[in-house]
PDB file of C-alpha atoms in Angstrom:
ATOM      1  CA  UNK B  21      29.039  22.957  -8.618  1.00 59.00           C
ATOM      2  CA  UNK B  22      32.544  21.403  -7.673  1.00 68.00           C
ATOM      3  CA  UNK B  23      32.176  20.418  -3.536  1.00 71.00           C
ATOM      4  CA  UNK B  24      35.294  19.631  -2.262  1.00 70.00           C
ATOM      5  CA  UNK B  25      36.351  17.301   1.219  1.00 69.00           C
ATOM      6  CA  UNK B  26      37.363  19.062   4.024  1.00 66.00           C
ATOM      7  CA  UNK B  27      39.444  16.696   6.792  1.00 67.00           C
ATOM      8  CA  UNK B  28      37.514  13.735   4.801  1.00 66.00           C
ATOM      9  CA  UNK B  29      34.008  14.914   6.724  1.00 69.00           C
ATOM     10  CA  UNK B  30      32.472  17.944   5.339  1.00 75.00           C
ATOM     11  CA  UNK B  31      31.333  18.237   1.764  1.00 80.00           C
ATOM     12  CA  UNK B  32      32.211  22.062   1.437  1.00 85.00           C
ATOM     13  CA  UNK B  33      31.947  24.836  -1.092  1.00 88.00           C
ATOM     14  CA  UNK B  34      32.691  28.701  -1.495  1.00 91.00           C
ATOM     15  CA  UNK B  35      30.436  31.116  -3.330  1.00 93.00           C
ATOM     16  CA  UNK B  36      31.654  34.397  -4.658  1.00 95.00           C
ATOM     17  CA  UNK B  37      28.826  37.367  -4.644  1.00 97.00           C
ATOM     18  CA  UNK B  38      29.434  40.989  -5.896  1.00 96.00           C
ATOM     19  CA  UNK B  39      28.741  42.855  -3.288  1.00 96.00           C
ATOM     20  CA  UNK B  40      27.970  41.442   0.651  1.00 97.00           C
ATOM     21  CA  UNK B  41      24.241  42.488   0.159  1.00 97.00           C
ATOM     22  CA  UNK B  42      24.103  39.586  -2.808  1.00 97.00           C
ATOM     23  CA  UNK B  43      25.779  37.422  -0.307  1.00 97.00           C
ATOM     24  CA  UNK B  44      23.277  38.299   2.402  1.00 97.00           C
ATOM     25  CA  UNK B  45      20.727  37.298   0.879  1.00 97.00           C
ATOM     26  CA  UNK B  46      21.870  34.289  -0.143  1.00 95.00           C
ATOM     27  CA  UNK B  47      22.127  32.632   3.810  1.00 95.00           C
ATOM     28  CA  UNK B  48      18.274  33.603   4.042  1.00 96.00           C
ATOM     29  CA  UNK B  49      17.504  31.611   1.025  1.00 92.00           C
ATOM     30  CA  UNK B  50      19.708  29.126   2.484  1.00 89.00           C
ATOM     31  CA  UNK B  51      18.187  29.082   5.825  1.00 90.00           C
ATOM     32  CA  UNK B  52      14.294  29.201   4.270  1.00 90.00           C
ATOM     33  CA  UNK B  53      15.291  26.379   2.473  1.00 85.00           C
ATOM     34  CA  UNK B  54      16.936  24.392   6.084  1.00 84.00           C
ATOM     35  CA  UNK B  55      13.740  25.194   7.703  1.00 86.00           C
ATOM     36  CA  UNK B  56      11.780  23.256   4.766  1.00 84.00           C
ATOM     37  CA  UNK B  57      14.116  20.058   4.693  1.00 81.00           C
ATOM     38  CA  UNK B  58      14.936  20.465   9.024  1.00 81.00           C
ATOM     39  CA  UNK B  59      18.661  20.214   7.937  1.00 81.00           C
ATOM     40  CA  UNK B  60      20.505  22.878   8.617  1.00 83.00           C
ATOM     41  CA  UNK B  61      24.195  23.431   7.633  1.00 87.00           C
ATOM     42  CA  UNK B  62      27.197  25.274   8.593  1.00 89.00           C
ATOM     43  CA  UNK B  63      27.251  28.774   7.179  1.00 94.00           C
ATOM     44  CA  UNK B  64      30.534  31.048   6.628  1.00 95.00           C
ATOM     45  CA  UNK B  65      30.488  34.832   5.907  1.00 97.00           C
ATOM     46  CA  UNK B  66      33.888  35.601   5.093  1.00 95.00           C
ATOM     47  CA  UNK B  67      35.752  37.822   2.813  1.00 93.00           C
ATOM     48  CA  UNK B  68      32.853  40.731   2.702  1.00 92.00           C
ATOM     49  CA  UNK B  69      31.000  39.170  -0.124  1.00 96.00           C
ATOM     50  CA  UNK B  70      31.885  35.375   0.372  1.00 96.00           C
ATOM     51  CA  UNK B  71      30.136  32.288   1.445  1.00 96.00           C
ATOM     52  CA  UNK B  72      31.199  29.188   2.753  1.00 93.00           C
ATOM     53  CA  UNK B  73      28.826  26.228   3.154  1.00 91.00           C
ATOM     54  CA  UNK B  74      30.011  23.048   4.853  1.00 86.00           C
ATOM     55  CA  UNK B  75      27.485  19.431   4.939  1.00 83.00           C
ATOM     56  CA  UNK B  76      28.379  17.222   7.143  1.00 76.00           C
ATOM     57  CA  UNK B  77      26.291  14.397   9.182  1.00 66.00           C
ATOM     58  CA  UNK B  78      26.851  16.023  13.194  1.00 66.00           C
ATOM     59  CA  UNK B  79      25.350  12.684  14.407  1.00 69.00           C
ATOM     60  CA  UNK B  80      27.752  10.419  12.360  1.00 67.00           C
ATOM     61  CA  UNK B  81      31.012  13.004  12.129  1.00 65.00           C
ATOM     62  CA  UNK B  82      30.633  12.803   8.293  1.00 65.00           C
ATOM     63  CA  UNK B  83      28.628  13.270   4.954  1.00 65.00           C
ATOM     64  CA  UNK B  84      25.787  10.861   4.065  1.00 66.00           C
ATOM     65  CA  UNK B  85      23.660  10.732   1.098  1.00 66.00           C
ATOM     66  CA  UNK B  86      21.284  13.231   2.773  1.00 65.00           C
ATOM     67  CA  UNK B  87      24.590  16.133   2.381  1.00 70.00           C
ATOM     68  CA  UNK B  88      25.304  14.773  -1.249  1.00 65.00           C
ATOM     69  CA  UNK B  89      21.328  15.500  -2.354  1.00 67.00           C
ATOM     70  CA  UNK B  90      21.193  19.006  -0.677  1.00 70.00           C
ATOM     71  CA  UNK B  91      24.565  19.474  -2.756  1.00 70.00           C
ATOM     72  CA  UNK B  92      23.260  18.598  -5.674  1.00 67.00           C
TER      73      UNK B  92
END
């Protein structure tokens, strides 16, 4: 996967699903996966079958080595 900066503070990335139901279920395997770790990042629905996630440290204002492992 390719993240990209946003503003120089979020690590970011868009996923493309085929329908919104694929995309769906997607943020629940994201979020059972937060709940393990206890990080938890911004999620996007957008575009009916799109999904943006952003990393960013809230604490700090912007990514730290914890974002760039849950990226990888």
């Amino acid at each position: 996967l390719e993240w990209y900066k946003r503003n120089s503070k979020y690590l970011a990335y868009d996923f493309g699903f085929e329908d919104p139901s694929k995309a769906i279920a997607f943020i629940n395997r994201i979020l059972q996966y937060s709940q393990q770790v206890d990080y938890y990042p911004d999620l996007i629905f957008h575009k009916k079958n799109h999904v943006r996630i952003e990393l960013y440290d809230k604490t700090r204002g912007s990514f730290t080595s914890a974002e760039i492992r849950i990226a990888a």
